[in-house]
PDB file of C-alpha atoms and ligand atoms in Angstrom:
ATOM      1  CA  MET A 161     -30.515 -22.561  51.327  1.00  0.00           C
ATOM      2  CA  PRO A 162     -27.104 -21.437  50.081  1.00  0.00           C
ATOM      3  CA  ASN A 163     -25.959 -24.880  48.871  1.00  0.00           C
ATOM      4  CA  LEU A 164     -28.630 -26.758  47.001  1.00  0.00           C
ATOM      5  CA  ARG A 165     -29.644 -28.735  43.996  1.00  0.00           C
ATOM      6  CA  GLN A 166     -33.025 -28.105  42.490  1.00  0.00           C
ATOM      7  CA  ARG A 167     -34.300 -30.692  40.061  1.00  0.00           C
ATOM      8  CA  PHE A 168     -36.890 -29.650  37.475  1.00  0.00           C
ATOM      9  CA  TYR A 169     -39.036 -31.336  34.879  1.00  0.00           C
ATOM     10  CA  VAL A 170     -40.906 -30.011  31.905  1.00  0.00           C
ATOM     11  CA  GLU A 171     -44.426 -31.402  32.346  1.00  0.00           C
ATOM     12  CA  ASP A 172     -45.308 -34.226  29.921  1.00  0.00           C
ATOM     13  CA  CYS A 173     -41.948 -33.957  28.163  1.00  0.00           C
ATOM     14  CA  PRO A 174     -38.904 -36.275  28.250  1.00  0.00           C
ATOM     15  CA  VAL A 175     -36.802 -33.515  29.761  1.00  0.00           C
ATOM     16  CA  ARG A 176     -35.178 -33.199  33.130  1.00  0.00           C
ATOM     17  CA  GLY A 177     -32.776 -30.696  34.551  1.00  0.00           C
ATOM     18  CA  GLU A 178     -31.007 -29.503  37.621  1.00  0.00           C
ATOM     19  CA  VAL A 179     -29.850 -26.177  39.014  1.00  0.00           C
ATOM     20  CA  VAL A 180     -27.014 -26.260  41.543  1.00  0.00           C
ATOM     21  CA  HIS A 181     -25.689 -23.537  43.815  1.00  0.00           C
ATOM     22  CA  VAL A 182     -22.642 -23.824  46.043  1.00  0.00           C
ATOM     23  CA  GLU A 183     -21.917 -20.966  48.384  1.00  0.00           C
ATOM     24  CA  ASP A 184     -20.662 -21.578  51.931  1.00  0.00           C
ATOM     25  CA  ALA A 185     -19.428 -25.069  50.977  1.00  0.00           C
ATOM     26  CA  LEU A 186     -17.337 -23.312  48.316  1.00  0.00           C
ATOM     27  CA  GLN A 187     -16.026 -20.858  50.932  1.00  0.00           C
ATOM     28  CA  THR A 188     -15.046 -23.748  53.196  1.00  0.00           C
ATOM     29  CA  ILE A 189     -13.220 -25.536  50.367  1.00  0.00           C
ATOM     30  CA  LEU A 190     -11.421 -22.410  49.155  1.00  0.00           C
ATOM     31  CA  ALA A 191     -10.352 -21.550  52.735  1.00  0.00           C
ATOM     32  CA  GLN A 192      -8.257 -24.739  53.002  1.00  0.00           C
ATOM     33  CA  LYS A 193      -5.520 -23.309  50.818  1.00  0.00           C
ATOM     34  CA  ASP A 194      -4.309 -19.988  49.411  1.00  0.00           C
ATOM     35  CA  TYR A 195      -5.772 -20.268  45.910  1.00  0.00           C
ATOM     36  CA  PRO A 196      -5.387 -17.608  43.225  1.00  0.00           C
ATOM     37  CA  GLN A 197      -8.630 -16.386  41.676  1.00  0.00           C
ATOM     38  CA  ALA A 198      -8.368 -18.537  38.528  1.00  0.00           C
ATOM     39  CA  ILE A 199      -8.119 -21.750  40.554  1.00  0.00           C
ATOM     40  CA  GLN A 200     -10.971 -20.564  42.811  1.00  0.00           C
ATOM     41  CA  VAL A 201     -13.352 -20.141  39.886  1.00  0.00           C
ATOM     42  CA  LEU A 202     -12.212 -23.389  38.265  1.00  0.00           C
ATOM     43  CA  LEU A 203     -12.833 -25.284  41.531  1.00  0.00           C
ATOM     44  CA  GLY A 204     -16.236 -23.589  41.803  1.00  0.00           C
ATOM     45  CA  GLU A 205     -17.166 -24.750  38.315  1.00  0.00           C
ATOM     46  CA  MET A 206     -15.824 -28.255  38.943  1.00  0.00           C
ATOM     47  CA  LEU A 207     -17.811 -28.565  42.191  1.00  0.00           C
ATOM     48  CA  THR A 208     -21.092 -27.507  40.585  1.00  0.00           C
ATOM     49  CA  ALA A 209     -20.379 -29.721  37.562  1.00  0.00           C
ATOM     50  CA  THR A 210     -19.776 -32.708  39.858  1.00  0.00           C
ATOM     51  CA  ALA A 211     -23.022 -32.052  41.720  1.00  0.00           C
ATOM     52  CA  LEU A 212     -24.892 -31.795  38.390  1.00  0.00           C
ATOM     53  CA  LEU A 213     -23.381 -35.035  37.117  1.00  0.00           C
ATOM     54  CA  ALA A 214     -24.129 -36.787  40.416  1.00  0.00           C
ATOM     55  CA  SER A 215     -27.773 -35.832  40.006  1.00  0.00           C
ATOM     56  CA  THR A 216     -27.938 -37.696  36.677  1.00  0.00           C
ATOM     57  CA  LEU A 217     -26.723 -40.961  38.233  1.00  0.00           C
ATOM     58  CA  LYS A 218     -29.076 -43.441  39.772  1.00  0.00           C
ATOM     59  CA  ILE A 219     -26.434 -45.095  41.932  1.00  0.00           C
ATOM     60  CA  LYS A 220     -25.311 -44.786  45.518  1.00  0.00           C
ATOM     61  CA  GLY A 221     -21.691 -43.772  45.531  1.00  0.00           C
ATOM     62  CA  ARG A 222     -19.596 -40.887  44.375  1.00  0.00           C
ATOM     63  CA  ILE A 223     -18.540 -39.159  41.228  1.00  0.00           C
ATOM     64  CA  SER A 224     -15.416 -37.101  40.820  1.00  0.00           C
ATOM     65  CA  LEU A 225     -13.921 -34.878  38.170  1.00  0.00           C
ATOM     66  CA  GLN A 226     -10.178 -34.581  37.972  1.00  0.00           C
ATOM     67  CA  ILE A 227      -8.182 -32.330  35.663  1.00  0.00           C
ATOM     68  CA  GLN A 228      -4.494 -33.109  35.248  1.00  0.00           C
ATOM     69  CA  ALA A 229      -2.036 -31.011  33.306  1.00  0.00           C
ATOM     70  CA  GLN A 230       1.642 -30.245  32.814  1.00  0.00           C
ATOM     71  CA  GLY A 231       3.028 -26.790  33.528  1.00  0.00           C
ATOM     72  CA  SER A 232       2.169 -24.510  36.459  1.00  0.00           C
ATOM     73  CA  PHE A 233      -1.305 -26.003  36.884  1.00  0.00           C
ATOM     74  CA  LYS A 234      -0.842 -29.536  38.247  1.00  0.00           C
ATOM     75  CA  TRP A 235      -4.272 -30.925  39.032  1.00  0.00           C
ATOM     76  CA  ALA A 236      -7.673 -30.147  40.469  1.00  0.00           C
ATOM     77  CA  MET A 237     -10.404 -32.445  41.652  1.00  0.00           C
ATOM     78  CA  ALA A 238     -13.991 -32.169  42.829  1.00  0.00           C
ATOM     79  CA  GLU A 239     -16.186 -34.889  44.242  1.00  0.00           C
ATOM     80  CA  CYS A 240     -19.872 -35.341  45.096  1.00  0.00           C
ATOM     81  CA  ASN A 241     -21.703 -38.338  46.515  1.00  0.00           C
ATOM     82  CA  HIS A 242     -25.384 -39.363  46.492  1.00  0.00           C
ATOM     83  CA  LEU A 243     -25.901 -37.596  49.844  1.00  0.00           C
ATOM     84  CA  GLY A 244     -24.894 -34.280  48.296  1.00  0.00           C
ATOM     85  CA  GLN A 245     -21.578 -34.148  50.152  1.00  0.00           C
ATOM     86  CA  ILE A 246     -18.918 -32.324  48.178  1.00  0.00           C
ATOM     87  CA  ARG A 247     -15.215 -31.612  48.501  1.00  0.00           C
ATOM     88  CA  GLY A 248     -12.458 -30.354  46.229  1.00  0.00           C
ATOM     89  CA  LEU A 249      -8.742 -29.622  46.049  1.00  0.00           C
ATOM     90  CA  ALA A 250      -6.172 -28.311  43.566  1.00  0.00           C
ATOM     91  CA  ASP A 251      -2.394 -28.203  43.227  1.00  0.00           C
ATOM     92  CA  PHE A 252      -0.481 -25.567  41.290  1.00  0.00           C
ATOM     93  CA  GLU A 253       2.634 -23.435  41.163  1.00  0.00           C
ATOM     94  CA  ALA A 254       2.482 -19.650  41.322  1.00  0.00           C
ATOM     95  CA  ASP A 255       1.691 -18.143  37.925  1.00  0.00           C
ATOM     96  CA  PRO A 256       0.704 -14.501  37.323  1.00  0.00           C
ATOM     97  CA  ARG A 257      -1.936 -15.639  34.812  1.00  0.00           C
ATOM     98  CA  PHE A 258      -3.865 -17.282  37.675  1.00  0.00           C
ATOM     99  CA  GLU A 259      -4.420 -13.935  39.401  1.00  0.00           C
ATOM    100  CA  GLN A 260      -6.835 -12.401  36.911  1.00  0.00           C
ATOM    101  CA  ALA A 261      -9.278 -15.004  35.784  1.00  0.00           C
ATOM    102  CA  THR A 262     -13.021 -14.645  35.804  1.00  0.00           C
ATOM    103  CA  ASN A 263     -14.075 -18.010  34.387  1.00  0.00           C
ATOM    104  CA  SER A 264     -12.667 -21.422  33.586  1.00  0.00           C
ATOM    105  CA  SER A 265     -11.768 -20.479  30.002  1.00  0.00           C
ATOM    106  CA  THR A 266      -9.048 -18.153  31.349  1.00  0.00           C
ATOM    107  CA  VAL A 267      -7.570 -21.094  33.268  1.00  0.00           C
ATOM    108  CA  PHE A 268      -8.059 -23.512  30.401  1.00  0.00           C
ATOM    109  CA  ALA A 269      -5.944 -21.285  28.176  1.00  0.00           C
ATOM    110  CA  THR A 270      -2.975 -21.808  30.544  1.00  0.00           C
ATOM    111  CA  LEU A 271      -3.210 -25.613  30.751  1.00  0.00           C
ATOM    112  CA  VAL A 272      -0.498 -27.710  29.118  1.00  0.00           C
ATOM    113  CA  GLN A 273      -1.649 -31.123  27.855  1.00  0.00           C
ATOM    114  CA  PRO A 274      -4.730 -31.209  30.075  1.00  0.00           C
ATOM    115  CA  VAL A 275      -6.872 -34.304  30.570  1.00  0.00           C
ATOM    116  CA  LEU A 276     -10.173 -34.602  32.419  1.00  0.00           C
ATOM    117  CA  PHE A 277     -11.072 -37.819  34.181  1.00  0.00           C
ATOM    118  CA  ILE A 278     -14.628 -38.627  35.210  1.00  0.00           C
ATOM    119  CA  ASN A 279     -14.641 -41.290  37.906  1.00  0.00           C
ATOM    120  CA  ILE A 280     -17.797 -43.010  39.056  1.00  0.00           C
ATOM    121  CA  GLU A 281     -17.432 -45.150  42.155  1.00  0.00           C
ATOM    122  CA  PRO A 282     -20.607 -46.960  43.168  1.00  0.00           C
ATOM    123  CA  GLU A 283     -20.801 -48.264  46.735  1.00  0.00           C
ATOM    124  CA  PHE A 284     -21.413 -51.657  45.202  1.00  0.00           C
ATOM    125  CA  GLY A 285     -20.405 -52.672  41.723  1.00  0.00           C
ATOM    126  CA  GLU A 286     -17.801 -51.740  39.192  1.00  0.00           C
ATOM    127  CA  ARG A 287     -15.981 -48.453  38.995  1.00  0.00           C
ATOM    128  CA  TYR A 288     -16.042 -46.494  35.804  1.00  0.00           C
ATOM    129  CA  GLN A 289     -13.518 -44.041  34.429  1.00  0.00           C
ATOM    130  CA  GLY A 290     -14.134 -41.815  31.432  1.00  0.00           C
ATOM    131  CA  ILE A 291     -11.424 -39.689  29.846  1.00  0.00           C
ATOM    132  CA  VAL A 292     -12.515 -36.447  28.305  1.00  0.00           C
ATOM    133  CA  PRO A 293     -10.315 -34.372  26.030  1.00  0.00           C
ATOM    134  CA  LEU A 294     -10.125 -30.771  27.224  1.00  0.00           C
ATOM    135  CA  ASP A 295     -10.077 -29.284  23.748  1.00  0.00           C
ATOM    136  CA  LYS A 296     -12.951 -26.844  24.122  1.00  0.00           C
ATOM    137  CA  PRO A 297     -12.592 -23.394  25.719  1.00  0.00           C
ATOM    138  CA  THR A 298     -14.701 -24.113  28.831  1.00  0.00           C
ATOM    139  CA  LEU A 299     -15.355 -26.978  31.223  1.00  0.00           C
ATOM    140  CA  ALA A 300     -19.075 -26.887  30.386  1.00  0.00           C
ATOM    141  CA  GLN A 301     -18.364 -27.331  26.676  1.00  0.00           C
ATOM    142  CA  CYS A 302     -15.989 -30.230  27.328  1.00  0.00           C
ATOM    143  CA  LEU A 303     -18.632 -31.976  29.446  1.00  0.00           C
ATOM    144  CA  MET A 304     -21.311 -31.426  26.806  1.00  0.00           C
ATOM    145  CA  GLN A 305     -19.022 -32.989  24.230  1.00  0.00           C
ATOM    146  CA  TYR A 306     -18.556 -35.947  26.548  1.00  0.00           C
ATOM    147  CA  TYR A 307     -22.337 -36.486  26.764  1.00  0.00           C
ATOM    148  CA  ASP A 308     -22.601 -36.187  22.991  1.00  0.00           C
ATOM    149  CA  LEU A 309     -19.920 -38.768  22.313  1.00  0.00           C
ATOM    150  CA  SER A 310     -20.349 -41.271  25.141  1.00  0.00           C
ATOM    151  CA  ALA A 311     -23.918 -41.172  26.360  1.00  0.00           C
ATOM    152  CA  GLN A 312     -25.533 -39.685  23.257  1.00  0.00           C
ATOM    153  CA  ILE A 313     -28.040 -37.909  25.449  1.00  0.00           C
ATOM    154  CA  PRO A 314     -28.572 -34.336  24.263  1.00  0.00           C
ATOM    155  CA  THR A 315     -27.346 -32.285  27.230  1.00  0.00           C
ATOM    156  CA  GLN A 316     -26.930 -28.589  27.788  1.00  0.00           C
ATOM    157  CA  ILE A 317     -24.651 -27.495  30.648  1.00  0.00           C
ATOM    158  CA  THR A 318     -23.881 -23.983  31.877  1.00  0.00           C
ATOM    159  CA  LEU A 319     -21.397 -23.276  34.670  1.00  0.00           C
ATOM    160  CA  ALA A 320     -20.306 -20.051  36.317  1.00  0.00           C
ATOM    161  CA  SER A 321     -18.354 -19.229  39.438  1.00  0.00           C
ATOM    162  CA  THR A 322     -17.003 -16.348  41.420  1.00  0.00           C
ATOM    163  CA  PRO A 323     -14.861 -16.890  44.535  1.00  0.00           C
ATOM    164  CA  GLN A 324     -18.083 -16.358  46.540  1.00  0.00           C
ATOM    165  CA  ARG A 325     -20.688 -18.475  44.789  1.00  0.00           C
ATOM    166  CA  ALA A 326     -20.844 -21.061  42.022  1.00  0.00           C
ATOM    167  CA  GLY A 327     -23.844 -22.001  39.937  1.00  0.00           C
ATOM    168  CA  GLY A 328     -24.587 -24.671  37.380  1.00  0.00           C
ATOM    169  CA  LEU A 329     -27.481 -25.728  35.218  1.00  0.00           C
ATOM    170  CA  LEU A 330     -27.941 -28.977  33.333  1.00  0.00           C
ATOM    171  CA  ILE A 331     -30.831 -29.912  31.103  1.00  0.00           C
ATOM    172  CA  GLN A 332     -31.213 -33.229  29.272  1.00  0.00           C
ATOM    173  CA  LEU A 333     -33.473 -34.648  26.635  1.00  0.00           C
ATOM    174  CA  LEU A 334     -34.164 -38.176  27.803  1.00  0.00           C
ATOM    175  CA  PRO A 335     -34.463 -41.053  25.362  1.00  0.00           C
ATOM    176  CA  ARG A 336     -38.019 -42.043  24.497  1.00  0.00           C
ATOM    177  CA  ASN A 337     -39.043 -45.563  25.396  1.00  0.00           C
ATOM    178  CA  ASN A 338     -40.899 -46.421  22.216  1.00  0.00           C
ATOM    179  CA  GLU A 339     -42.394 -45.123  18.996  1.00  0.00           C
ATOM    180  CA  GLU A 340     -45.699 -44.326  20.596  1.00  0.00           C
ATOM    181  CA  GLU A 341     -43.995 -41.975  23.020  1.00  0.00           C
ATOM    182  CA  GLN A 342     -42.039 -40.477  20.155  1.00  0.00           C
ATOM    183  CA  ASN A 343     -45.298 -39.522  18.435  1.00  0.00           C
ATOM    184  CA  PHE A 344     -46.230 -37.254  21.319  1.00  0.00           C
ATOM    185  CA  VAL A 345     -42.995 -35.334  21.291  1.00  0.00           C
ATOM    186  CA  ASP A 346     -42.957 -31.712  20.338  1.00  0.00           C
ATOM    187  CA  GLU A 347     -40.067 -31.702  17.824  1.00  0.00           C
ATOM    188  CA  ASP A 348     -39.310 -28.092  18.521  1.00  0.00           C
ATOM    189  CA  LEU A 349     -38.980 -28.700  22.272  1.00  0.00           C
ATOM    190  CA  TRP A 350     -35.248 -29.422  22.530  1.00  0.00           C
ATOM    191  CA  PRO A 351     -33.997 -26.733  20.114  1.00  0.00           C
ATOM    192  CA  ARG A 352     -36.211 -24.256  21.979  1.00  0.00           C
ATOM    193  CA  LEU A 353     -34.993 -25.270  25.453  1.00  0.00           C
ATOM    194  CA  LYS A 354     -31.383 -25.304  24.286  1.00  0.00           C
ATOM    195  CA  MET A 355     -31.698 -21.812  22.836  1.00  0.00           C
ATOM    196  CA  LEU A 356     -33.392 -20.493  26.000  1.00  0.00           C
ATOM    197  CA  THR A 357     -30.694 -22.071  28.192  1.00  0.00           C
ATOM    198  CA  GLU A 358     -27.972 -20.364  26.157  1.00  0.00           C
ATOM    199  CA  THR A 359     -29.411 -16.941  26.988  1.00  0.00           C
ATOM    200  CA  LEU A 360     -28.499 -17.326  30.673  1.00  0.00           C
ATOM    201  CA  LYS A 361     -25.717 -14.939  31.693  1.00  0.00           C
ATOM    202  CA  PRO A 362     -22.963 -16.103  34.085  1.00  0.00           C
ATOM    203  CA  GLU A 363     -23.914 -13.484  36.701  1.00  0.00           C
ATOM    204  CA  GLU A 364     -27.557 -14.625  36.571  1.00  0.00           C
ATOM    205  CA  LEU A 365     -26.473 -18.213  37.144  1.00  0.00           C
ATOM    206  CA  THR A 366     -24.377 -17.320  40.192  1.00  0.00           C
ATOM    207  CA  ASP A 367     -26.580 -14.588  41.703  1.00  0.00           C
ATOM    208  CA  LEU A 368     -30.227 -15.535  41.119  1.00  0.00           C
ATOM    209  CA  GLU A 369     -32.108 -18.142  43.128  1.00  0.00           C
ATOM    210  CA  ALA A 370     -32.836 -21.443  41.339  1.00  0.00           C
ATOM    211  CA  ASN A 371     -36.557 -20.732  40.876  1.00  0.00           C
ATOM    212  CA  GLU A 372     -35.811 -17.241  39.524  1.00  0.00           C
ATOM    213  CA  ILE A 373     -33.390 -18.732  36.980  1.00  0.00           C
ATOM    214  CA  LEU A 374     -35.955 -21.300  35.873  1.00  0.00           C
ATOM    215  CA  TYR A 375     -38.676 -18.673  35.598  1.00  0.00           C
ATOM    216  CA  ARG A 376     -36.353 -16.325  33.718  1.00  0.00           C
ATOM    217  CA  LEU A 377     -35.518 -19.068  31.172  1.00  0.00           C
ATOM    218  CA  TYR A 378     -38.564 -21.259  30.834  1.00  0.00           C
ATOM    219  CA  ASN A 379     -41.615 -19.245  31.930  1.00  0.00           C
ATOM    220  CA  GLU A 380     -43.422 -20.277  28.725  1.00  0.00           C
ATOM    221  CA  GLU A 381     -43.007 -23.957  29.634  1.00  0.00           C
ATOM    222  CA  ASP A 382     -44.862 -25.956  32.240  1.00  0.00           C
ATOM    223  CA  ILE A 383     -42.041 -26.530  34.765  1.00  0.00           C
ATOM    224  CA  ARG A 384     -42.476 -28.860  37.720  1.00  0.00           C
ATOM    225  CA  LEU A 385     -40.206 -28.490  40.752  1.00  0.00           C
ATOM    226  CA  PRO A 386     -39.738 -31.176  43.399  1.00  0.00           C
ATOM    227  CA  GLU A 387     -38.336 -30.110  46.779  1.00  0.00           C
ATOM    228  CA  PRO A 388     -34.739 -28.877  46.508  1.00  0.00           C
ATOM    229  CA  GLU A 389     -32.041 -31.024  48.102  1.00  0.00           C
ATOM    230  CA  PRO A 390     -29.171 -29.690  50.214  1.00  0.00           C
ATOM    231  CA  LEU A 391     -25.501 -29.913  49.331  1.00  0.00           C
ATOM    232  CA  GLU A 392     -22.819 -29.672  51.996  1.00  0.00           C
ATOM    233  CA  PHE A 393     -19.081 -29.761  52.410  1.00  0.00           C
ATOM    234  CA  ALA A 394     -17.973 -33.045  53.939  1.00  0.00           C
ATOM    235  CA  CYS A 395     -14.716 -34.928  53.943  1.00  0.00           C
ATOM    236  CA  THR A 396     -14.378 -38.688  53.725  1.00  0.00           C
ATOM    237  CA  CYS A 397     -11.021 -38.885  55.507  1.00  0.00           C
ATOM    238  CA  SER A 398     -10.780 -40.924  58.712  1.00  0.00           C
ATOM    239  CA  ARG A 399      -8.288 -42.384  61.163  1.00  0.00           C
ATOM    240  CA  GLU A 400      -9.121 -45.840  59.799  1.00  0.00           C
ATOM    241  CA  LYS A 401      -8.094 -44.774  56.270  1.00  0.00           C
ATOM    242  CA  CYS A 402      -4.793 -43.428  57.621  1.00  0.00           C
ATOM    243  CA  GLU A 403      -4.212 -46.733  59.411  1.00  0.00           C
ATOM    244  CA  THR A 404      -4.856 -48.598  56.153  1.00  0.00           C
ATOM    245  CA  ALA A 405      -2.364 -46.332  54.367  1.00  0.00           C
ATOM    246  CA  LEU A 406       0.305 -47.026  57.007  1.00  0.00           C
ATOM    247  CA  VAL A 407      -0.287 -50.771  56.779  1.00  0.00           C
ATOM    248  CA  GLN A 408       0.018 -50.531  52.995  1.00  0.00           C
ATOM    249  CA  ILE A 409       3.427 -48.814  53.041  1.00  0.00           C
ATOM    250  CA  GLY A 410       4.689 -51.587  55.354  1.00  0.00           C
ATOM    251  CA  VAL A 411       6.411 -51.878  58.687  1.00  0.00           C
ATOM    252  CA  ASP A 412       9.912 -50.995  57.413  1.00  0.00           C
ATOM    253  CA  ALA A 413       8.741 -47.745  55.832  1.00  0.00           C
ATOM    254  CA  VAL A 414       6.809 -46.886  59.013  1.00  0.00           C
ATOM    255  CA  LYS A 415       9.945 -47.456  61.136  1.00  0.00           C
ATOM    256  CA  GLU A 416      11.972 -45.247  58.785  1.00  0.00           C
ATOM    257  CA  THR A 417       9.321 -42.515  59.001  1.00  0.00           C
ATOM    258  CA  LEU A 418       9.322 -42.719  62.806  1.00  0.00           C
ATOM    259  CA  GLU A 419      13.054 -41.982  62.815  1.00  0.00           C
ATOM    260  CA  ILE A 420      12.435 -38.600  61.208  1.00  0.00           C
ATOM    261  CA  GLN A 421       8.908 -37.914  62.452  1.00  0.00           C
ATOM    262  CA  ASN A 422       7.635 -39.169  65.787  1.00  0.00           C
ATOM    263  CA  PRO A 423       4.681 -39.109  66.187  1.00  0.00           C
ATOM    264  CA  ILE A 424       3.777 -39.609  62.543  1.00  0.00           C
ATOM    265  CA  THR A 425       1.338 -36.921  61.493  1.00  0.00           C
ATOM    266  CA  MET A 426      -0.901 -37.227  58.460  1.00  0.00           C
ATOM    267  CA  ASP A 427      -2.750 -34.157  57.207  1.00  0.00           C
ATOM    268  CA  CYS A 428      -5.885 -34.262  55.104  1.00  0.00           C
ATOM    269  CA  GLN A 429      -5.568 -31.508  52.532  1.00  0.00           C
ATOM    270  CA  PHE A 430      -9.291 -31.499  51.788  1.00  0.00           C
ATOM    271  CA  CYS A 431     -10.334 -30.509  55.328  1.00  0.00           C
ATOM    272  CA  ASN A 432      -7.056 -29.847  57.218  1.00  0.00           C
ATOM    273  CA  ALA A 433      -7.795 -32.617  59.710  1.00  0.00           C
ATOM    274  CA  GLN A 434      -4.631 -33.989  61.297  1.00  0.00           C
ATOM    275  CA  TYR A 435      -4.155 -37.593  62.332  1.00  0.00           C
ATOM    276  CA  ARG A 436      -1.289 -38.423  64.705  1.00  0.00           C
ATOM    277  CA  PHE A 437       0.231 -41.812  65.376  1.00  0.00           C
ATOM    278  CA  THR A 438       2.719 -42.343  68.184  1.00  0.00           C
ATOM    279  CA  ALA A 439       5.412 -44.978  67.599  1.00  0.00           C
ATOM    280  CA  GLU A 440       3.434 -47.350  69.783  1.00  0.00           C
ATOM    281  CA  GLN A 441       0.227 -46.783  67.828  1.00  0.00           C
ATOM    282  CA  ALA A 442       1.943 -47.027  64.421  1.00  0.00           C
ATOM    283  CA  LEU A 443       3.862 -50.197  65.242  1.00  0.00           C
ATOM    284  CA  GLY A 444       0.803 -51.632  66.964  1.00  0.00           C
ATOM    285  CA  LEU A 445      -0.846 -51.755  63.518  1.00  0.00           C
ATOM    286  CA  PHE A 446       1.677 -54.471  62.650  1.00  0.00           C
ATOM    287  CA  GLY A 447       1.351 -56.242  65.990  1.00  0.00           C
ATOM    288  CA  GLU A 448       4.807 -54.922  66.975  1.00  0.00           C
ATOM    289  CA  HIS A 449       5.802 -53.167  70.171  1.00  0.00           C
ATOM    290  CA  LEU A 450       8.426 -50.604  71.006  1.00  0.00           C
ATOM    291  CA  SER A 451      11.709 -52.340  71.628  1.00  0.00           C
TER     292      SER A 451
HETATM  293 ZN1   ZN B 580     -10.424 -34.703  55.399  1.00  0.00          ZN
END
């Protein structure tokens, strides 16, 4: 399975983790636009990071990461929902520094006043937005800092991407429910797991299969693996959403648009789908007819 998330547990320990690989879904996303290598690897890391974060949520809905900056890099976003559907997109101006990057730290060094937004949108219930300062050299380090400060759950994250394949690993020490549970905890467990996780090389994370990575890192531990779950590229655009957007801009703006573009065409940049509205269809949304 080229796109998957593999959860893992350390038996009898308050630890859970996830390995994520994105391969042909990454190819599909990168094929939508002519991205330089730096943006390709950043999108790869953002997509795996989003899938890792989604796996820590217990809600139905979606989570997205969005980086905004000034300068030649404008923004990038990646999104994953509870079904494992992912998509991503970035906007930038040509910059020679984007041509020779091998990991997100090379891109990060070019960002001017960058900010990372974490958006959680449950199907039901309130939306959440977290703002993460991008003041560490890699995306993984910025996300770890976020967990430290906001959730206070010890979390280790490793991300790596090439234009072909992206990989990510997250491991978390879960809070204990009570003192009794605390008494059973091996105090050395987390420092040991953290140290082992840090030995993983970027090329191992992208190239090895999930179970090989877990064996390579934690073969001394008793690791339990549930069935892996698939990830896939999918876009959430639809004709209905385009109709809603037209209704929102209002009948006057639609009439003005029709004067320069008839039929109105709306392109989805995530998947290159094109939605076309003839004058009759566009005006029909407002109960008006062609005069
Ligand atoms: Zn789309």
